[in-house]
mmCIF file of C-alpha atoms in Angstrom:
data_model
loop_
_atom_site.group_PDB
_atom_site.id
_atom_site.type_symbol
_atom_site.label_atom_id
_atom_site.label_comp_id
_atom_site.label_asym_id
_atom_site.label_seq_id
_atom_site.Cartn_x
_atom_site.Cartn_y
_atom_site.Cartn_z
ATOM 1 C CA MET E 1 6.686 -20.177 -17.209
ATOM 2 C CA ASP E 2 9.994 -21.099 -15.543
ATOM 3 C CA SER E 3 12.056 -19.370 -12.792
ATOM 4 C CA PHE E 4 8.999 -17.440 -11.600
ATOM 5 C CA PRO E 5 8.465 -15.065 -9.768
ATOM 6 C CA PHE E 6 11.864 -13.747 -8.670
ATOM 7 C CA THR E 7 13.445 -13.694 -12.118
ATOM 8 C CA PRO E 8 11.791 -12.903 -15.449
ATOM 9 C CA PRO E 9 9.519 -15.770 -16.591
ATOM 10 C CA ILE E 10 10.660 -17.677 -19.665
ATOM 11 C CA CYS E 11 7.548 -17.941 -21.850
ATOM 12 C CA LEU E 12 7.340 -20.380 -24.737
ATOM 13 C CA LEU E 13 4.390 -21.076 -27.022
ATOM 14 C CA ARG E 14 3.618 -24.781 -27.439
ATOM 15 C CA PRO E 15 1.080 -25.049 -30.284
ATOM 16 C CA THR E 16 -1.341 -27.951 -30.530
ATOM 17 C CA SER E 17 -1.312 -30.292 -33.529
ATOM 18 C CA ASN E 18 -3.689 -28.105 -35.536
ATOM 19 C CA MET E 19 -1.831 -24.822 -34.849
ATOM 20 C CA VAL E 20 1.444 -23.306 -36.100
ATOM 21 C CA ILE E 21 3.647 -20.493 -34.739
ATOM 22 C CA ARG E 22 3.472 -17.215 -36.637
ATOM 23 C CA GLU E 23 6.893 -15.592 -36.293
ATOM 24 C CA GLY E 24 6.532 -11.846 -35.622
ATOM 25 C CA LYS E 25 7.867 -8.916 -33.626
ATOM 26 C CA HIS E 26 6.820 -10.482 -30.296
ATOM 27 C CA VAL E 27 7.516 -14.177 -31.047
ATOM 28 C CA ASP E 28 10.574 -15.843 -32.583
ATOM 29 C CA LYS E 29 10.511 -19.009 -34.673
ATOM 30 C CA GLU E 30 11.154 -21.144 -31.556
ATOM 31 C CA GLY E 31 8.032 -19.771 -29.876
ATOM 32 C CA ARG E 32 9.908 -17.638 -27.342
ATOM 33 C CA LEU E 33 8.013 -14.482 -26.326
ATOM 34 C CA HIS E 34 9.686 -11.063 -26.362
ATOM 35 C CA LEU E 35 7.633 -8.494 -24.433
ATOM 36 C CA PRO E 36 8.504 -5.337 -22.412
ATOM 37 C CA GLY E 37 6.821 -6.866 -19.361
ATOM 38 C CA LEU E 38 9.224 -9.800 -19.486
ATOM 39 C CA HIS E 39 12.294 -7.700 -20.258
ATOM 40 C CA ASN E 40 11.554 -5.277 -17.404
ATOM 41 C CA TRP E 41 10.390 -7.908 -14.893
ATOM 42 C CA ASP E 42 10.598 -6.452 -11.351
ATOM 43 C CA TYR E 43 9.358 -8.839 -8.658
ATOM 44 C CA PRO E 44 7.156 -8.276 -6.639
ATOM 45 C CA LYS E 45 5.819 -5.293 -8.560
ATOM 46 C CA SER E 46 5.471 -7.378 -11.742
ATOM 47 C CA THR E 47 2.565 -9.829 -11.696
ATOM 48 C CA VAL E 48 1.155 -12.548 -13.923
ATOM 49 C CA VAL E 49 -2.019 -10.457 -14.245
ATOM 50 C CA GLY E 50 -0.049 -7.555 -15.709
ATOM 51 C CA LEU E 51 1.817 -9.903 -18.025
ATOM 52 C CA LEU E 52 -1.433 -11.461 -19.285
ATOM 53 C CA THR E 53 -2.915 -8.012 -19.882
ATOM 54 C CA GLU E 54 0.127 -7.027 -21.954
ATOM 55 C CA MET E 55 -0.025 -10.301 -23.933
ATOM 56 C CA ILE E 56 -3.690 -9.692 -24.762
ATOM 57 C CA SER E 57 -2.903 -6.183 -26.006
ATOM 58 C CA LYS E 58 0.145 -7.145 -28.094
ATOM 59 C CA PHE E 59 -1.246 -10.363 -29.572
ATOM 60 C CA GLU E 60 -4.489 -8.663 -30.586
ATOM 61 C CA GLU E 61 -2.333 -6.610 -32.970
ATOM 62 C CA ASP E 62 -0.070 -9.475 -34.042
ATOM 63 C CA PRO E 63 -1.523 -12.982 -33.361
ATOM 64 C CA PRO E 64 1.255 -15.443 -32.401
ATOM 65 C CA LEU E 65 -0.496 -18.577 -33.677
ATOM 66 C CA SER E 66 -2.507 -19.561 -36.699
ATOM 67 C CA SER E 67 -4.470 -22.700 -37.369
ATOM 68 C CA LYS E 68 -3.649 -25.128 -40.142
ATOM 69 C CA MET E 69 -6.036 -24.808 -43.044
ATOM 70 C CA THR E 70 -9.328 -26.678 -42.638
ATOM 71 C CA VAL E 71 -12.790 -26.107 -43.987
ATOM 72 C CA ASP E 72 -13.849 -24.837 -40.578
ATOM 73 C CA ASN E 73 -10.998 -22.329 -40.333
ATOM 74 C CA LYS E 74 -11.880 -19.138 -38.426
ATOM 75 C CA ASP E 75 -10.127 -15.810 -38.112
ATOM 76 C CA PRO E 76 -7.760 -15.962 -35.084
ATOM 77 C CA HIS E 77 -8.715 -12.364 -34.324
ATOM 78 C CA GLU E 78 -12.160 -13.618 -33.260
ATOM 79 C CA LEU E 79 -10.599 -15.537 -30.395
ATOM 80 C CA LEU E 80 -8.324 -12.646 -29.470
ATOM 81 C CA ALA E 81 -11.269 -10.246 -29.509
ATOM 82 C CA PHE E 82 -13.114 -12.581 -27.151
ATOM 83 C CA VAL E 83 -10.132 -12.875 -24.806
ATOM 84 C CA SER E 84 -9.537 -9.115 -24.786
ATOM 85 C CA ASN E 85 -13.061 -8.605 -23.450
ATOM 86 C CA LEU E 86 -12.345 -10.784 -20.433
ATOM 87 C CA GLN E 87 -11.750 -8.841 -17.216
ATOM 88 C CA ILE E 88 -8.818 -10.229 -15.227
ATOM 89 C CA ASN E 89 -7.660 -9.253 -11.755
ATOM 90 C CA ASP E 90 -5.537 -10.721 -8.993
ATOM 91 C CA GLY E 91 -8.509 -11.936 -6.978
ATOM 92 C CA GLY E 92 -10.171 -13.622 -9.931
ATOM 93 C CA ARG E 93 -13.230 -11.393 -9.601
ATOM 94 C CA THR E 94 -14.216 -8.064 -11.086
ATOM 95 C CA HIS E 95 -15.466 -5.117 -9.063
ATOM 96 C CA ASP E 96 -19.192 -4.464 -8.810
ATOM 97 C CA GLN E 97 -19.476 -1.370 -10.981
ATOM 98 C CA GLN E 98 -22.791 -0.412 -9.353
ATOM 99 C CA ASN E 99 -21.528 -0.324 -5.771
ATOM 100 C CA ILE E 100 -18.623 1.925 -4.834
ATOM 101 C CA LYS E 101 -17.890 1.251 -1.197
ATOM 102 C CA VAL E 102 -15.097 2.651 0.978
ATOM 103 C CA SER E 103 -14.370 1.745 4.605
ATOM 104 C CA VAL E 104 -12.485 3.799 7.201
ATOM 105 C CA ILE E 105 -11.239 1.793 10.190
ATOM 106 C CA GLY E 106 -10.252 3.771 13.269
ATOM 107 C CA GLY E 107 -11.931 6.736 14.937
ATOM 108 C CA GLY E 108 -10.597 9.943 16.400
ATOM 109 C CA ASP E 109 -9.735 13.151 14.567
ATOM 110 C CA LEU E 110 -7.954 11.490 11.645
ATOM 111 C CA GLY E 111 -10.692 8.901 11.129
ATOM 112 C CA MET E 112 -13.380 11.595 11.156
ATOM 113 C CA SER E 113 -11.322 13.873 8.880
ATOM 114 C CA SER E 114 -10.877 11.013 6.424
ATOM 115 C CA VAL E 115 -14.618 10.285 6.397
ATOM 116 C CA MET E 116 -15.573 13.920 5.781
ATOM 117 C CA SER E 117 -12.900 14.442 3.140
ATOM 118 C CA ILE E 118 -13.782 11.256 1.226
ATOM 119 C CA LEU E 119 -17.480 12.207 1.270
ATOM 120 C CA SER E 120 -16.599 15.625 -0.163
ATOM 121 C CA LYS E 121 -14.019 14.469 -2.739
ATOM 122 C CA CYS E 122 -15.171 11.044 -3.894
ATOM 123 C CA LYS E 123 -18.266 9.627 -5.517
ATOM 124 C CA VAL E 124 -19.227 6.731 -3.237
ATOM 125 C CA ASP E 125 -22.404 4.727 -2.763
ATOM 126 C CA LYS E 126 -21.518 3.768 0.802
ATOM 127 C CA LEU E 127 -18.882 4.829 3.305
ATOM 128 C CA VAL E 128 -18.461 2.585 6.340
ATOM 129 C CA PHE E 129 -16.911 4.065 9.477
ATOM 130 C CA ILE E 130 -15.677 1.422 11.932
ATOM 131 C CA ASP E 131 -14.613 2.620 15.371
ATOM 132 C CA ILE E 132 -12.215 0.018 16.789
ATOM 133 C CA ALA E 133 -12.447 -0.489 20.556
ATOM 134 C CA GLU E 134 -8.747 -1.420 20.798
ATOM 135 C CA SER E 135 -7.651 1.828 19.154
ATOM 136 C CA SER E 136 -6.548 4.707 21.382
ATOM 137 C CA THR E 137 -7.603 7.096 18.592
ATOM 138 C CA LYS E 138 -11.322 6.436 18.831
ATOM 139 C CA GLY E 139 -14.434 8.535 19.001
ATOM 140 C CA GLY E 140 -16.728 10.320 16.563
ATOM 141 C CA SER E 141 -18.934 7.349 15.750
ATOM 142 C CA THR E 142 -21.669 8.487 18.170
ATOM 143 C CA ASP E 143 -21.823 11.926 16.560
ATOM 144 C CA LEU E 144 -22.066 10.383 13.092
ATOM 145 C CA GLU E 145 -24.890 8.132 14.273
ATOM 146 C CA MET E 146 -26.765 11.048 15.861
ATOM 147 C CA PHE E 147 -26.604 13.277 12.801
ATOM 148 C CA SER E 148 -27.104 10.408 10.328
ATOM 149 C CA LEU E 149 -25.090 11.541 7.309
ATOM 150 C CA PRO E 150 -26.242 10.245 3.903
ATOM 151 C CA LYS E 151 -24.295 7.206 2.595
ATOM 152 C CA VAL E 152 -22.467 6.738 5.927
ATOM 153 C CA GLU E 153 -22.842 3.511 7.888
ATOM 154 C CA VAL E 154 -21.387 3.449 11.410
ATOM 155 C CA SER E 155 -20.322 0.113 12.835
ATOM 156 C CA LYS E 156 -18.036 -1.559 15.353
ATOM 157 C CA ASP E 157 -17.957 -4.814 13.379
ATOM 158 C CA LEU E 158 -15.246 -5.408 10.749
ATOM 159 C CA SER E 159 -17.699 -7.481 8.684
ATOM 160 C CA ALA E 160 -19.404 -4.210 7.687
ATOM 161 C CA SER E 161 -16.359 -3.464 5.491
ATOM 162 C CA ALA E 162 -16.974 -6.467 3.198
ATOM 163 C CA GLY E 163 -16.785 -5.683 -0.518
ATOM 164 C CA SER E 164 -14.933 -2.361 -0.176
ATOM 165 C CA ARG E 165 -12.959 -0.904 -3.071
ATOM 166 C CA VAL E 166 -10.667 1.005 -0.694
ATOM 167 C CA VAL E 167 -10.032 0.328 3.004
ATOM 168 C CA VAL E 168 -8.434 3.199 4.934
ATOM 169 C CA VAL E 169 -6.867 2.260 8.280
ATOM 170 C CA THR E 170 -6.268 5.150 10.710
ATOM 171 C CA ALA E 171 -6.309 3.169 13.987
ATOM 172 C CA ASN E 172 -3.417 3.549 16.440
ATOM 173 C CA SER E 173 -2.850 1.816 19.745
ATOM 174 C CA TRP E 174 -0.595 4.074 21.795
ATOM 175 C CA SER E 175 0.531 3.128 25.272
ATOM 176 C CA SER E 176 2.670 4.378 28.133
ATOM 177 C CA GLU E 177 5.481 1.937 27.259
ATOM 178 C CA GLN E 178 8.944 3.480 27.570
ATOM 179 C CA SER E 179 10.491 1.694 24.596
ATOM 180 C CA TYR E 180 9.650 2.935 21.094
ATOM 181 C CA VAL E 181 9.754 -0.657 19.856
ATOM 182 C CA SER E 182 7.158 -1.599 22.502
ATOM 183 C CA VAL E 183 4.895 1.267 21.423
ATOM 184 C CA VAL E 184 5.060 0.163 17.777
ATOM 185 C CA GLN E 185 4.564 -3.477 18.810
ATOM 186 C CA ASN E 186 1.224 -2.506 20.394
ATOM 187 C CA ASN E 187 0.117 -1.204 17.001
ATOM 188 C CA VAL E 188 1.330 -4.389 15.305
ATOM 189 C CA ASP E 189 -0.615 -6.523 17.815
ATOM 190 C CA MET E 190 -3.779 -4.474 17.196
ATOM 191 C CA TYR E 191 -3.316 -4.836 13.428
ATOM 192 C CA ARG E 192 -3.206 -8.623 13.813
ATOM 193 C CA GLY E 193 -6.861 -8.479 14.858
ATOM 194 C CA ILE E 194 -7.834 -6.198 11.958
ATOM 195 C CA ILE E 195 -5.807 -6.642 8.779
ATOM 196 C CA PRO E 196 -6.184 -10.397 7.987
ATOM 197 C CA THR E 197 -9.965 -10.200 8.511
ATOM 198 C CA VAL E 198 -10.367 -7.062 6.398
ATOM 199 C CA ALA E 199 -8.251 -8.572 3.594
ATOM 200 C CA GLN E 200 -10.457 -11.675 3.523
ATOM 201 C CA LEU E 201 -13.643 -9.585 3.479
ATOM 202 C CA SER E 202 -12.390 -7.343 0.636
ATOM 203 C CA PRO E 203 -9.771 -9.374 -1.300
ATOM 204 C CA ASN E 204 -9.770 -6.967 -4.269
ATOM 205 C CA ALA E 205 -9.519 -3.768 -2.230
ATOM 206 C CA VAL E 206 -6.610 -1.359 -2.104
ATOM 207 C CA MET E 207 -5.571 -0.954 1.543
ATOM 208 C CA LEU E 208 -4.503 2.589 2.430
ATOM 209 C CA ILE E 209 -2.615 2.835 5.728
ATOM 210 C CA ALA E 210 -2.453 6.022 7.811
ATOM 211 C CA SER E 211 -1.469 4.559 11.204
ATOM 212 C CA GLN E 212 1.892 5.598 12.625
ATOM 213 C CA PRO E 213 4.727 5.047 11.941
ATOM 214 C CA VAL E 214 3.249 4.842 8.455
ATOM 215 C CA ASP E 215 6.147 3.139 6.647
ATOM 216 C CA ILE E 216 6.395 0.393 9.273
ATOM 217 C CA MET E 217 2.627 -0.097 9.582
ATOM 218 C CA SER E 218 2.231 -0.281 5.786
ATOM 219 C CA HIS E 219 4.897 -3.000 5.765
ATOM 220 C CA VAL E 220 3.118 -4.826 8.614
ATOM 221 C CA ALA E 221 -0.259 -4.567 6.840
ATOM 222 C CA TRP E 222 1.214 -6.028 3.651
ATOM 223 C CA ARG E 223 2.740 -8.950 5.540
ATOM 224 C CA GLN E 224 -0.423 -9.670 7.545
ATOM 225 C CA SER E 225 -2.870 -9.238 4.651
ATOM 226 C CA CYS E 226 -1.120 -11.509 2.117
ATOM 227 C CA LEU E 227 -2.325 -9.046 -0.558
ATOM 228 C CA PRO E 228 -0.101 -8.100 -3.529
ATOM 229 C CA PRO E 229 2.273 -5.221 -2.692
ATOM 230 C CA THR E 230 0.499 -3.108 -5.309
ATOM 231 C CA HIS E 231 -2.655 -3.288 -3.144
ATOM 232 C CA VAL E 232 -1.161 -2.155 0.166
ATOM 233 C CA ILE E 233 0.110 1.422 0.395
ATOM 234 C CA GLY E 234 0.621 4.070 3.050
ATOM 235 C CA ALA E 235 -0.379 7.738 2.955
ATOM 236 C CA GLY E 236 3.341 8.413 3.437
ATOM 237 C CA CYS E 237 4.715 11.610 1.900
ATOM 238 C CA ASN E 238 1.727 12.366 -0.337
ATOM 239 C CA LEU E 239 0.719 15.465 1.642
ATOM 240 C CA ASP E 240 4.267 16.837 1.598
ATOM 241 C CA SER E 241 4.488 16.109 -2.141
ATOM 242 C CA GLU E 242 1.295 18.024 -2.923
ATOM 243 C CA ARG E 243 2.540 20.950 -0.853
ATOM 244 C CA LEU E 244 5.936 20.861 -2.565
ATOM 245 C CA SER E 245 4.399 20.850 -6.056
ATOM 246 C CA HIS E 246 2.090 23.711 -5.099
ATOM 247 C CA ILE E 247 4.960 25.854 -3.800
ATOM 248 C CA LEU E 248 7.067 25.150 -6.883
ATOM 249 C CA ASP E 249 4.159 25.958 -9.190
ATOM 250 C CA ILE E 250 2.692 29.031 -7.483
ATOM 251 C CA ASN E 251 5.593 30.581 -5.569
ATOM 252 C CA LEU E 252 8.654 29.586 -7.576
ATOM 253 C CA ASN E 253 7.176 29.390 -11.091
ATOM 254 C CA ALA E 254 8.531 25.875 -11.749
ATOM 255 C CA HIS E 255 5.692 24.120 -13.500
ATOM 256 C CA LYS E 256 6.744 20.510 -13.035
ATOM 257 C CA PRO E 257 5.411 17.876 -10.633
ATOM 258 C CA ALA E 258 7.679 17.114 -7.674
ATOM 259 C CA TRP E 259 7.532 14.464 -5.003
ATOM 260 C CA VAL E 260 8.879 13.952 -1.517
ATOM 261 C CA ILE E 261 10.248 10.427 -1.215
ATOM 262 C CA GLY E 262 11.773 8.192 1.436
ATOM 263 C CA GLU E 263 10.849 7.718 5.077
ATOM 264 C CA LEU E 264 8.293 10.046 6.674
ATOM 265 C CA SER E 265 11.005 11.595 8.866
ATOM 266 C CA ASP E 266 13.816 14.120 8.659
ATOM 267 C CA ASN E 267 15.473 11.871 6.058
ATOM 268 C CA LYS E 268 12.852 12.478 3.359
ATOM 269 C CA VAL E 269 14.142 14.033 0.131
ATOM 270 C CA ALA E 270 12.646 15.811 -2.876
ATOM 271 C CA VAL E 271 12.727 14.803 -6.544
ATOM 272 C CA MET E 272 11.285 16.459 -9.639
ATOM 273 C CA SER E 273 9.632 15.193 -12.811
ATOM 274 C CA LYS E 274 11.311 15.456 -16.211
ATOM 275 C CA THR E 275 8.068 16.674 -17.764
ATOM 276 C CA GLY E 276 5.553 19.425 -16.978
ATOM 277 C CA HIS E 277 2.040 19.189 -15.529
ATOM 278 C CA SER E 278 0.365 19.351 -18.939
ATOM 279 C CA SER E 279 2.389 16.559 -20.540
ATOM 280 C CA ASN E 280 0.429 13.534 -21.734
ATOM 281 C CA VAL E 281 3.374 11.144 -21.377
ATOM 282 C CA GLN E 282 3.938 8.989 -18.304
ATOM 283 C CA PRO E 283 5.960 11.018 -15.789
ATOM 284 C CA GLU E 284 9.594 10.141 -15.126
ATOM 285 C CA ILE E 285 11.750 11.151 -12.201
ATOM 286 C CA ALA E 286 14.595 13.450 -13.192
ATOM 287 C CA ALA E 287 18.012 12.339 -12.013
ATOM 288 C CA GLY E 288 19.577 14.441 -9.254
ATOM 289 C CA SER E 289 21.344 17.514 -10.633
ATOM 290 C CA SER E 290 22.963 20.694 -9.391
ATOM 291 C CA SER E 291 20.457 22.771 -11.384
ATOM 292 C CA THR E 292 17.307 21.488 -9.654
ATOM 293 C CA LYS E 293 18.699 21.061 -6.112
ATOM 294 C CA PRO E 294 18.681 24.792 -5.111
ATOM 295 C CA LEU E 295 15.074 25.099 -6.274
ATOM 296 C CA LEU E 296 13.935 22.010 -4.362
ATOM 297 C CA ASP E 297 15.893 23.088 -1.261
ATOM 298 C CA ARG E 298 14.187 26.497 -1.309
ATOM 299 C CA ALA E 299 10.738 24.910 -1.672
ATOM 300 C CA PHE E 300 11.543 22.517 1.179
ATOM 301 C CA GLU E 301 12.498 25.468 3.381
ATOM 302 C CA MET E 302 9.154 27.155 2.645
ATOM 303 C CA MET E 303 7.329 23.984 3.770
ATOM 304 C CA LYS E 304 8.978 23.776 7.191
ATOM 305 C CA ASN E 305 6.224 25.425 9.235
ATOM 306 C CA ARG E 306 3.407 23.331 7.793
ATOM 307 C CA GLY E 307 2.425 20.531 10.163
ATOM 308 C CA GLN E 308 0.711 17.200 9.561
ATOM 309 C CA ARG E 309 -2.701 18.106 10.989
ATOM 310 C CA SER E 310 -5.552 15.583 10.960
ATOM 311 C CA TRP E 311 -7.704 17.543 8.535
ATOM 312 C CA SER E 312 -4.833 18.025 6.062
ATOM 313 C CA VAL E 313 -3.885 14.327 6.208
ATOM 314 C CA GLY E 314 -7.569 13.494 5.728
ATOM 315 C CA LEU E 315 -7.645 15.592 2.553
ATOM 316 C CA SER E 316 -4.530 13.778 1.309
ATOM 317 C CA ILE E 317 -6.135 10.389 2.007
ATOM 318 C CA ALA E 318 -9.251 11.442 0.096
ATOM 319 C CA ASP E 319 -7.150 12.514 -2.895
ATOM 320 C CA ILE E 320 -5.410 9.119 -3.068
ATOM 321 C CA THR E 321 -8.760 7.348 -2.616
ATOM 322 C CA ASN E 322 -10.266 9.341 -5.479
ATOM 323 C CA SER E 323 -7.386 8.395 -7.799
ATOM 324 C CA ILE E 324 -8.033 4.713 -7.032
ATOM 325 C CA LEU E 325 -11.820 4.848 -7.406
ATOM 326 C CA THR E 326 -11.751 6.826 -10.675
ATOM 327 C CA ASN E 327 -8.687 5.040 -12.129
ATOM 328 C CA LYS E 328 -7.171 8.509 -12.475
ATOM 329 C CA MET E 329 -3.604 7.210 -12.950
ATOM 330 C CA LYS E 330 -2.273 10.200 -11.039
ATOM 331 C CA THR E 331 1.227 9.969 -9.567
ATOM 332 C CA HIS E 332 1.238 10.064 -5.754
ATOM 333 C CA SER E 333 4.157 9.647 -3.379
ATOM 334 C CA VAL E 334 2.865 6.782 -1.239
ATOM 335 C CA SER E 335 4.564 4.315 1.048
ATOM 336 C CA THR E 336 5.136 1.154 -0.989
ATOM 337 C CA LEU E 337 7.426 -1.850 -1.133
ATOM 338 C CA ALA E 338 10.729 -0.248 -2.154
ATOM 339 C CA GLN E 339 12.722 -3.442 -2.678
ATOM 340 C CA GLY E 340 14.348 -3.373 -6.125
ATOM 341 C CA TRP E 341 13.878 0.395 -6.623
ATOM 342 C CA GLY E 342 17.090 2.337 -7.176
ATOM 343 C CA GLY E 343 19.236 -0.555 -6.012
ATOM 344 C CA ILE E 344 17.416 -1.044 -2.671
ATOM 345 C CA GLY E 345 17.884 -4.694 -1.706
ATOM 346 C CA ALA E 346 16.105 -4.747 1.668
ATOM 347 C CA GLU E 347 12.417 -5.476 2.144
ATOM 348 C CA VAL E 348 11.239 -2.066 3.370
ATOM 349 C CA PHE E 349 8.387 0.319 2.673
ATOM 350 C CA LEU E 350 9.264 3.893 1.661
ATOM 351 C CA SER E 351 7.355 6.678 -0.050
ATOM 352 C CA LEU E 352 8.013 6.550 -3.796
ATOM 353 C CA PRO E 353 6.183 8.123 -6.754
ATOM 354 C CA CYS E 354 3.499 5.619 -7.817
ATOM 355 C CA ILE E 355 0.807 5.836 -10.468
ATOM 356 C CA MET E 356 -2.464 5.113 -8.668
ATOM 357 C CA GLY E 357 -5.526 3.535 -10.254
ATOM 358 C CA THR E 358 -8.161 0.847 -9.800
ATOM 359 C CA ASN E 359 -5.536 -1.905 -9.708
ATOM 360 C CA GLY E 360 -3.472 -0.197 -7.034
ATOM 361 C CA SER E 361 0.013 1.254 -7.362
ATOM 362 C CA MET E 362 2.703 1.125 -10.040
ATOM 363 C CA ARG E 363 6.095 2.592 -9.135
ATOM 364 C CA LEU E 364 7.912 5.013 -11.401
ATOM 365 C CA ALA E 365 11.344 3.762 -12.439
ATOM 366 C CA GLY E 366 14.247 4.455 -10.102
ATOM 367 C CA VAL E 367 16.940 7.017 -10.932
ATOM 368 C CA SER E 368 20.369 8.080 -9.705
ATOM 369 C CA LEU E 369 19.978 10.531 -6.838
ATOM 370 C CA GLY E 370 22.452 13.102 -5.600
ATOM 371 C CA GLN E 371 24.967 11.954 -2.985
ATOM 372 C CA GLU E 372 23.164 13.687 -0.085
ATOM 373 C CA GLU E 373 19.736 12.374 -1.107
ATOM 374 C CA ASP E 374 20.997 8.840 -1.686
ATOM 375 C CA SER E 375 22.706 8.839 1.714
ATOM 376 C CA LYS E 376 19.464 9.834 3.469
ATOM 377 C CA LEU E 377 17.527 7.125 1.640
ATOM 378 C CA ARG E 378 20.086 4.449 2.572
ATOM 379 C CA GLU E 379 20.032 5.597 6.194
ATOM 380 C CA SER E 380 16.253 5.194 6.268
ATOM 381 C CA VAL E 381 16.490 1.720 4.728
ATOM 382 C CA THR E 382 18.886 0.645 7.481
ATOM 383 C CA SER E 383 16.775 2.208 10.242
ATOM 384 C CA LEU E 384 13.488 0.706 9.030
ATOM 385 C CA SER E 385 15.064 -2.718 8.471
ATOM 386 C CA ASN E 386 16.392 -2.719 12.032
ATOM 387 C CA LEU E 387 13.021 -1.774 13.496
ATOM 388 C CA ILE E 388 10.994 -4.280 11.468
ATOM 389 C CA SER E 389 13.409 -7.066 12.520
ATOM 390 C CA GLN E 390 12.571 -6.393 16.190
ATOM 391 C CA LEU E 391 8.790 -6.656 15.739
ATOM 392 C CA ARG E 392 6.646 -9.790 16.121
ATOM 393 C CA ILE E 393 4.452 -9.394 13.037
#
């Protein structure tokens, strides 16, 4: 594979002396591969793991090589059947199907709300609650220890999180610093003592960030963890998106999914799906239009008085966690690496509609937004880029 990973890999088959190329719909006579995953390559969202998975699927239907005739000739489908049964992931290891473990790092109201909501929503074998001493949002661990909830382990040691499928980080380190950059830097410094260790202990986990500001802290966690961008997300605008869809469905009789995207600030904007809730096809974002804007604006207005309370954010975190654990492939608006989406060139994290499953997030394709919405998104990109450039990550 050449020119990898920033541009699409150039894949050529080089058969051994006892093999020949079988020209077909995915391979030309020169051995060059033609696959959707190569044509639509989008670094860093596209990965070798995803490409290999697609190759296994396509070549099981149409084998690209055949062996020269010998007395010991075997059906090439036998090899492909064997390969298709292999489980591949970015960490080189498969999850332990018998042990579903989730860790919540950071106490306080949001940490406790996340624990209770995950216990109620998700099927877990163990939930580890780690109360970080450095976090200003701490507390609740003593109560959990006293009342001894089933499946909950309380700890102050990050090593207790080892082997987690999902790691939720709610810790914040607020201070009396006057500068906003200094306040955020305190959080970044605290993360430096958490994120790299947690990533090493659970290299196959999906990291779900709820610390504030969520778009910046998700970006920081991705940088510090060295995990693939598909495995580091922020809770972002998921709560607002669920509320928006509910209002559209129940109050305004518009039975299509909708998402709030962009920065978790006044610059966030709403988009709607092309298809309805009951559709079995992968959802697509509808391009901005004058017909949907009044409806979305009205729904947005109805959402104004709903705050981001700890218990409601906890429920949102549990919903995302459940989609990951059950491989639900539900579309959530989560904070993710936005570079390359809709012409965004900067390395920033923004909430975008992503299909969530066991292997993390997969962004929906970008679309043309209305002028007002696009302007807000670009303003957020500039603002977030400026802030991240001032932080010592």
